Amino acid sequence: MVDIDSSMDEELCNWLLVLQNRSKGGEMEEATVVSWGDLEGDLIDALLCNFGFQYDLVFLCNPYCFRIWGKLCYRRFARCAWNNAKEWQKTLEDVLILQCGQLSYCYQSVPTTAASLVTKSCVSGGLLNCSMEDPLLSADMNLDEDCHMDSGNTESYWDLLTFKLIASVMSHGAVKQLDFVDLLPLPADMDPISCHATLLTSWQSQFSNGRSSPSLLRAICSAYGWPYLRLGLLKVLNDCVGFAGPMLLNKLIKFLQQGSGQLDGYVLALSLGLTSIFKSLLDTQYTFHLTKLRLKLRSGIMSIIYQQCLCINQAARSKFSEGEIQTFMSIDVDRTINLCSSFHDLWSLPFQIGVALFLLYTQVKFAFVSGIAITIALIPVNKWISKLIARASEKMMKQKDERIRRTGELLTYIRTLKMYGWELLFSNWLMETRTLEVMHLSTRKYLDAWCVFFWATTPTLFSLFTFGLVALMGHQLDAAMVFTCLALFNTLISPLNSFPWVINGLIDVIISTRRLSQFLSSFESKSKEETTDDSIPQLQLNNQSKYALENMAVFFHSASCAYSINDKEEWNLVLYNVSLGLPRGLYIAVIGEVGSGKSSFLNSILGETQLVCGSIQSRGSIAYVPQVPWIQSGTIRDNILFGKDYNRKRYSDTLWACALDIDISLMDGGDMAFIGEKGVNLSGGQRARLALARAMYHDSDIIMLDDVLSAVDAQVARWILYNGILGPLMKHQTRVLCTHNVQAISSADMIILMDKGHVKWVGSSADLAASSYAAFSPLNELDTVTHISGQEGSTGTCTEGKQKLILEQNIVSASEEAQEIIEDEVRKEGRVEIIVYKKYAAFSGWFLTIIICVSAILMQASRNGNDLWLSYWVDTASGAHHKEYSTSFYLAILCIFCVINSCLTLVRAFSFAFGGLRSAVKVHNTLLKKLINAPVHFFDQTPSGRILNRLSSDLYTIDDSLPFILNILLANFVGLLGIAAVLSYVQVFFLLLLLPFWFIYSKLQFFYRSTSRELRRLDSVSRSPIYATFSETLDGSSTIRAFKSEEYFLEKFMKHVMLYQKTSYTELTASLWLSLRLQLLAAFVISFVAIMAVIGSSGNLPISFGTPGLVGLALSYASPVVSLLGSFLTSFTETEKEMVSVERALEYMNIPEERLDGNHSLSPNWPYQGQIEFHNVTLRYMPSLPAALHDVSFTIYGGMQVGIIGRTGAGKSSILNALFRLSPICTGCIIVDGINIGDVPVRDLRAHFAVVPQSPFLFEGSLRDNLDPFHVSGDSEIWKALERCHVKEEVEAVGGLDIHVKGSGMSFSVGQRQLLCLARAHLKSSKVLCLDECTANVDTQTALILQNTISSEFRGTTVITIAHRISTVMNMDSIMVLDRGILVEQGNPQDLLKNDFSRFSSFAKASTIIFGKQKQRDGDLDTCEVGHLAVEL
């Protein structure tokens, strides 16, 4: 378990072995004492690393080991100067919190509170006072004594019943802002790892049982079926107790009418209160255990989806869009877990309705049949409506998938879209999708409104028809019968109103589980394909040598591969019948034209393609660097280690070999500097080198590099080639490099030539020159590379010592804390401000808001009037009173109340539906507009997952949940007002109770709401990393699979789920804590009203409590107070929680905007000449960062072709950023054709320039839309542009202009994408064309052809080229050389080459671009032959 490093001394090795043995509970051994003084910083760092993460976590679960670990932490920070013990304790506490947060999700036996650990291990244990020479192991230390230090955490049954365990969190929440460390510890059975294992076992068992179509629903039932069914028994008991209230009410009213023994009245009154208390306890416990089950299921499904994304290869994933997969995690998970509540409600609600109807029968006999007739008549109507809702929901989800996909695409490529001036076009496309989504959402909402109307008016209609039929049958109405029936009607309201939502919820569950089952049952990638034909012992590589199969690192046998999985027989193959072996330990170069299948060749080895026939076998571990490097959010060190142990020497050597040492030394924080999402704060070259360093550090057997040298300048490329790829760290590995780099090709042991998916030729560099494919040979353009290697060796020798010194100094001095470039997500404090509610109401419209409120109040008034009229009818029809009016009159008035109530219910339901839709539309449109207008640096500093969370999860809440819960809140509020008014009218003494009652109630809700708000915000904050990590993993899943790091990333994801789980669990406990206390308070109100009614019935009080009818009405109204009060505060709290989504959306509505306006309009033909002038331009991306451009001045005359070169990070791309106004300049001005671009509307400015970005961009849609989204060019013009850019044949081969381009342009190689982007720029016909390294990923021949095309086709156009290849700029009219944001050199490239001291000349020499014969005539340079080679800058 503990890996003993050779650098550890023998005594320490013995100590670790003893400690390891004790942590396992093994036999006690004699410990070799190692003193604190023997432990130095490096060794302690290694020990701390080994203690917790790489090895068995049980090691740290032993309290004894935990104490030793605390001492190591102390020793680690002993170098710092602490002012006092408290400061030291706080530092160690932070360390413990960090480590505990990473450990506690796995083993709950780890002590849960960091503060208590510090107290026990450091303060009480005397750690602060221990000498540095104290032994690590103490002979008198009792291990068994410490083993039960956490045993006092168990709560009593009473605490669990009353949720007292949340009290400490509530106390903190009332006085301060809560943080994650304040949350409750999770019970062991809610551990995300445990939940994941439980559900995964059930899911995989279906495959082992031979099921062809596994079902997630079946797996859920298998995993949690029995615990769920046991909860059903509690549900039955809870429902039965709920009917005791109306029956006791009936007995009590009869007692009041008959005036029997006084003692019986008090017993009935107290029984009514005690029943309410018992019901409250049952209700909260059922909700608690049911929601725990929901949380388990949620974490299980989330983790399984994430694991599937880690496992499923690109070919299998091609069946699902990225937006669809995002929706699985953000929406389908939430809809699936609703199964927990919906299924029990499916039988419970009919059970409650049936029992209520039976009790009604005991009161009014067969008169209740009229009510049943109405209910039965509504069943087919509701069934039909439910089908329509299901259909609308399914269509809505498809549009939601598409909207989220488009949103993700927009956020991912926002910089490129702004450069093109396409952000409005994309937002319009997004709006079209949103319009379709809202259309289906509105259908669903209006159908829901009909459901609400039918079911909400059912109790009123039930009352009218039942009592009307009783009266018409000649029976006399009395108070006991009427108000018992009213109480039963009230119990019917909840199940009747909830039933449509239950049906809709189950429909959603079925739809979502089908979608998830289809995704989860997709083909999983396999890292190795086993050989199917063992009859081939040897493979002929060339004419001279044979390699035994066992010496092969990778072996292809008749392998054909495709990226898409089809059920049809037709396959779009990317590799055709490849038979090939890659010998171990060789450096292999894969070459070929753009789109020849080089990247597909690597992906087939990784298992990312679908193997149609044949076999592919690889032996050993694999490291992979994709063509577009994948950088995860985190520190530079995290990106390189990638879950592997930190080895200081190899880490240092790796940085040096990848030329990252100087870059890191210039960063704040060194290698602990924080890298934003997708490496946003790194240059393209730095991202490529960072990905290469990851592959190099891992020391894998096979290292696959996809065009890694194209993103760096020539000097760095040569350094990486000779010190990295061919250097000591990688010389024993099998290295497969897809490249166009001449030096890389000429240095290869073996060359593989690809052509349209076929392996055309295999051999050495020397053989290539003599073959029929000599055009690819570097020796045709370069006499020899021997002298280059010699120069490289001498250059490396002279600079090695210096760079090594810089690296060592940097690592030692680097800050141990990551330097945050990405801002932490803002979390508001305190209650949701009233302005948020006002803005939401404004989104709906104030007039509509008033209509909703008025209709709700009048609806409640009509219902109270209906009940009061019944009370009056009962009183006039009983006793000595005689009927003043006929039965028909009473029924007519009752009918009028019923009709008014129904109409107002309809108005409220539809106005709420319309208002909710209106708000959802305006929130989305406003938010999208603000994001579209936001500056680029906002997206650089904000992870796209965080923004996507607003536009998916938060917007879903605003679309669906918020209007629903607001409707319930308003209904509960007016219901409570009506009850308070009636009780105050009937019993004056209730007014005396009202004031203290409201005081206690407000205190409870304030105490709870303070915590609830913070928990909701923590919930949102803890949810964002889940989506951000998920989105990030989708982009880099192939890299993760190549490194076999699935478990490491799953573990990281589990930490986020763990935090989310803890937040939700604490939130649940807090809400039930409040619910129980409110229901107990309501039980007291019921008891008070009942006892006062019993006292009033004796006639001993001077104040009359009204007629029997009014007293019965008061008692029937007091009964639902139990549920209504709890429901009101729950709905109020839930509304506040849901309003957090509005708050978060409003937060992004206040982000800064680009300065879009301008006072100078442009003509359609501007720029006329393309003359560009920079005058003293200084640009900074952030005030805290150094200037990217410093006082830069130059003039580019119209029609000139200018190349910009410089080292990585020199400021090349910043020139374009300033020209396109992506970042505002600090000083100076930029003039284009005499117009200051700062005075031009920014979108007009960008629309008049043509650009080919550094990262080629193709969006999902037709190829015609990609090339000409505004449809201003005809097909002939498009084909002509494609032909000139040498990509016409490839487009014709795949199906022409109408083919559907997959997300991110995955249908084409990176090189083909660059050519298509160039064709897009050609169609624009602008006088200014900016090329940002557009030939970096194309082969030499294509690059030369493109240079000629640009020179000829864009004659008269001002062309600004940011070059990675010296050959790209050799024929330019002018060259600009940048160094750290300063223009250090400018002039004609031929003139600069003649000056041996020029910067450009040094670049050219470094690139071995000058070759040939130099003849001296009288000491002067006679000729200089310049060749255009594929050497990258």
Coordinates of N, CA and C in Angstrom, one line a residue, residues 104-105 108 166 169-170 178-187 190-192 288 291-292 295-296 298-299 302 827 1008 1011-1026 1054-1072 1134 1137 1140 1144:
S104 N -13.7 12.4 2.9 CA -14.9 12.0 3.6 C -15.9 11.4 2.7
Y105 N -15.8 11.7 1.4 CA -16.8 11.1 0.5 C -16.6 9.7 0.4
Q108 N -16.7 7.3 5.6 CA -17.4 8.2 6.6 C -16.8 8.0 8.0
I166 N -29.9 19.5 13.0 CA -29.8 20.7 12.1 C -29.6 22.0 12.9
V169 N -26.5 24.1 12.5 CA -26.4 24.8 11.1 C -27.3 26.0 11.1
M170 N -28.5 25.8 11.7 CA -29.5 26.9 11.7 C -29.0 28.1 12.5
L178 N -23.3 31.1 5.5 CA -22.9 29.7 5.6 C -21.9 29.3 4.6
D179 N -21.0 28.4 4.9 CA -20.1 27.8 3.9 C -20.2 26.3 3.9
F180 N -19.5 25.7 3.0 CA -19.6 24.2 2.9 C -19.2 23.5 4.1
V181 N -18.3 24.1 4.9 CA -17.8 23.4 6.1 C -18.9 23.3 7.2
D182 N -19.9 24.2 7.0 CA -21.0 24.2 8.1 C -22.0 23.2 7.8
L183 N -22.0 22.5 6.7 CA -23.0 21.6 6.3 C -23.0 20.3 7.2
L184 N -24.1 19.6 7.2 CA -24.2 18.4 7.9 C -23.4 17.3 7.3
P185 N -22.8 16.4 8.0 CA -22.1 15.2 7.4 C -23.1 14.3 6.8
L186 N -22.8 13.7 5.7 CA -23.7 12.7 5.1 C -23.8 11.4 5.8
P187 N -24.9 10.8 5.9 CA -25.0 9.4 6.4 C -24.2 8.5 5.5
M190 N -25.6 7.4 2.1 CA -25.8 8.5 1.1 C -24.5 8.8 0.4
D191 N -23.5 8.2 0.7 CA -22.2 8.4 0.1 C -22.3 8.2 -1.5
P192 N -21.9 9.2 -2.3 CA -22.0 9.1 -3.7 C -21.4 7.8 -4.3
F288 N -38.7 12.7 4.8 CA -37.3 12.7 5.0 C -36.7 11.4 4.3
T291 N -37.0 11.6 0.4 CA -36.1 12.5 -0.2 C -34.7 12.0 -0.1
K292 N -34.3 11.3 1.0 CA -33.0 10.7 1.0 C -32.8 9.7 -0.1
L295 N -32.2 11.6 -3.3 CA -30.8 12.1 -3.3 C -29.8 10.9 -3.7
K296 N -30.1 9.8 -3.1 CA -29.2 8.6 -3.5 C -29.4 8.3 -5.0
R298 N -30.3 10.4 -7.3 CA -29.8 11.4 -8.1 C -28.2 11.3 -8.3
S299 N -27.6 11.1 -7.2 CA -26.1 10.9 -7.2 C -25.7 9.7 -8.0
M302 N -26.3 10.5 -11.8 CA -25.3 11.5 -12.3 C -24.0 10.8 -12.5
R827 N -21.7 34.6 -4.8 CA -22.9 34.1 -4.1 C -23.4 35.2 -3.2
Y1008 N -35.6 30.1 9.9 CA -35.4 29.1 8.9 C -34.9 29.7 7.6
T1011 N -31.3 30.5 7.0 CA -30.5 29.4 6.6 C -30.8 28.8 5.2
S1012 N -32.1 28.8 4.9 CA -32.6 28.3 3.7 C -32.1 29.0 2.5
R1013 N -32.0 30.3 2.6 CA -31.5 31.1 1.5 C -30.0 30.7 1.2
E1014 N -29.3 30.7 2.3 CA -27.8 30.4 2.1 C -27.7 28.9 1.5
L1015 N -28.5 28.0 2.0 CA -28.4 26.7 1.5 C -28.8 26.6 0.0
R1016 N -29.8 27.4 -0.4 CA -30.1 27.3 -1.8 C -29.0 27.9 -2.6
R1017 N -28.4 28.9 -2.1 CA -27.3 29.5 -2.9 C -26.1 28.6 -2.9
L1018 N -25.8 27.9 -1.8 CA -24.8 26.9 -1.8 C -25.1 25.8 -2.8
D1019 N -26.4 25.5 -2.8 CA -26.8 24.4 -3.8 C -26.5 24.8 -5.2
S1020 N -26.8 26.1 -5.5 CA -26.5 26.5 -6.9 C -25.1 26.5 -7.2
V1021 N -24.3 27.0 -6.2 CA -22.8 27.1 -6.4 C -22.2 25.7 -6.5
S1022 N -22.7 24.8 -5.7 CA -22.2 23.4 -5.7 C -22.6 22.6 -7.0
R1023 N -23.7 23.1 -7.6 CA -24.2 22.5 -8.8 C -23.4 22.9 -10.0
S1024 N -22.9 24.1 -10.1 CA -22.2 24.6 -11.2 C -21.0 23.8 -11.5
P1025 N -20.1 23.5 -10.5 CA -18.9 22.7 -10.9 C -19.3 21.3 -11.5
I1026 N -20.4 20.8 -11.1 CA -20.8 19.5 -11.7 C -21.0 19.7 -13.2
M1054 N -16.9 12.8 -8.3 CA -17.6 12.4 -7.0 C -17.4 13.4 -5.9
K1055 N -16.3 14.1 -5.9 CA -16.1 15.2 -4.9 C -17.2 16.3 -5.1
H1056 N -17.4 16.7 -6.4 CA -18.4 17.7 -6.6 C -19.8 17.2 -6.3
V1057 N -20.1 15.9 -6.6 CA -21.4 15.3 -6.3 C -21.6 15.2 -4.8
M1058 N -20.5 14.9 -4.1 CA -20.5 14.8 -2.7 C -20.9 16.1 -2.0
L1059 N -20.3 17.2 -2.5 CA -20.7 18.6 -2.0 C -22.1 18.9 -2.3
Y1060 N -22.5 18.6 -3.5 CA -23.9 18.8 -3.9 C -24.9 18.0 -3.0
Q1061 N -24.5 16.8 -2.8 CA -25.3 15.9 -2.0 C -25.4 16.4 -0.5
K1062 N -24.3 16.9 0.0 CA -24.3 17.4 1.4 C -25.2 18.6 1.5
T1063 N -25.1 19.5 0.5 CA -25.9 20.7 0.5 C -27.4 20.3 0.4
S1064 N -27.8 19.4 -0.5 CA -29.2 19.0 -0.6 C -29.7 18.3 0.7
Y1065 N -28.8 17.5 1.3 CA -29.2 16.8 2.5 C -29.4 17.8 3.7
T1066 N -28.6 18.8 3.8 CA -28.7 19.8 4.8 C -30.0 20.6 4.5
E1067 N -30.2 20.9 3.3 CA -31.4 21.7 2.9 C -32.7 20.9 3.2
L1068 N -32.7 19.6 3.0 CA -33.8 18.8 3.3 C -34.1 18.7 4.8
T1069 N -33.1 18.5 5.6 CA -33.2 18.4 7.0 C -33.7 19.7 7.6
A1070 N -33.2 20.9 7.1 CA -33.7 22.2 7.5 C -35.2 22.4 7.2
S1071 N -35.6 22.0 6.0 CA -37.0 22.2 5.7 C -37.9 21.4 6.5
L1072 N -37.5 20.2 6.8 CA -38.4 19.3 7.7 C -38.3 19.7 9.1
E1134 N -39.8 27.7 -0.9 CA -39.4 27.1 -2.2 C -39.5 28.3 -3.2
K1137 N -36.3 30.0 -2.9 CA -35.3 29.2 -3.5 C -35.3 29.3 -5.0
V1140 N -34.0 32.4 -6.5 CA -32.5 32.4 -6.6 C -32.1 32.3 -8.1
R1144 N -29.9 34.8 -10.1 CA -28.7 34.4 -10.8 C -28.8 34.9 -12.2

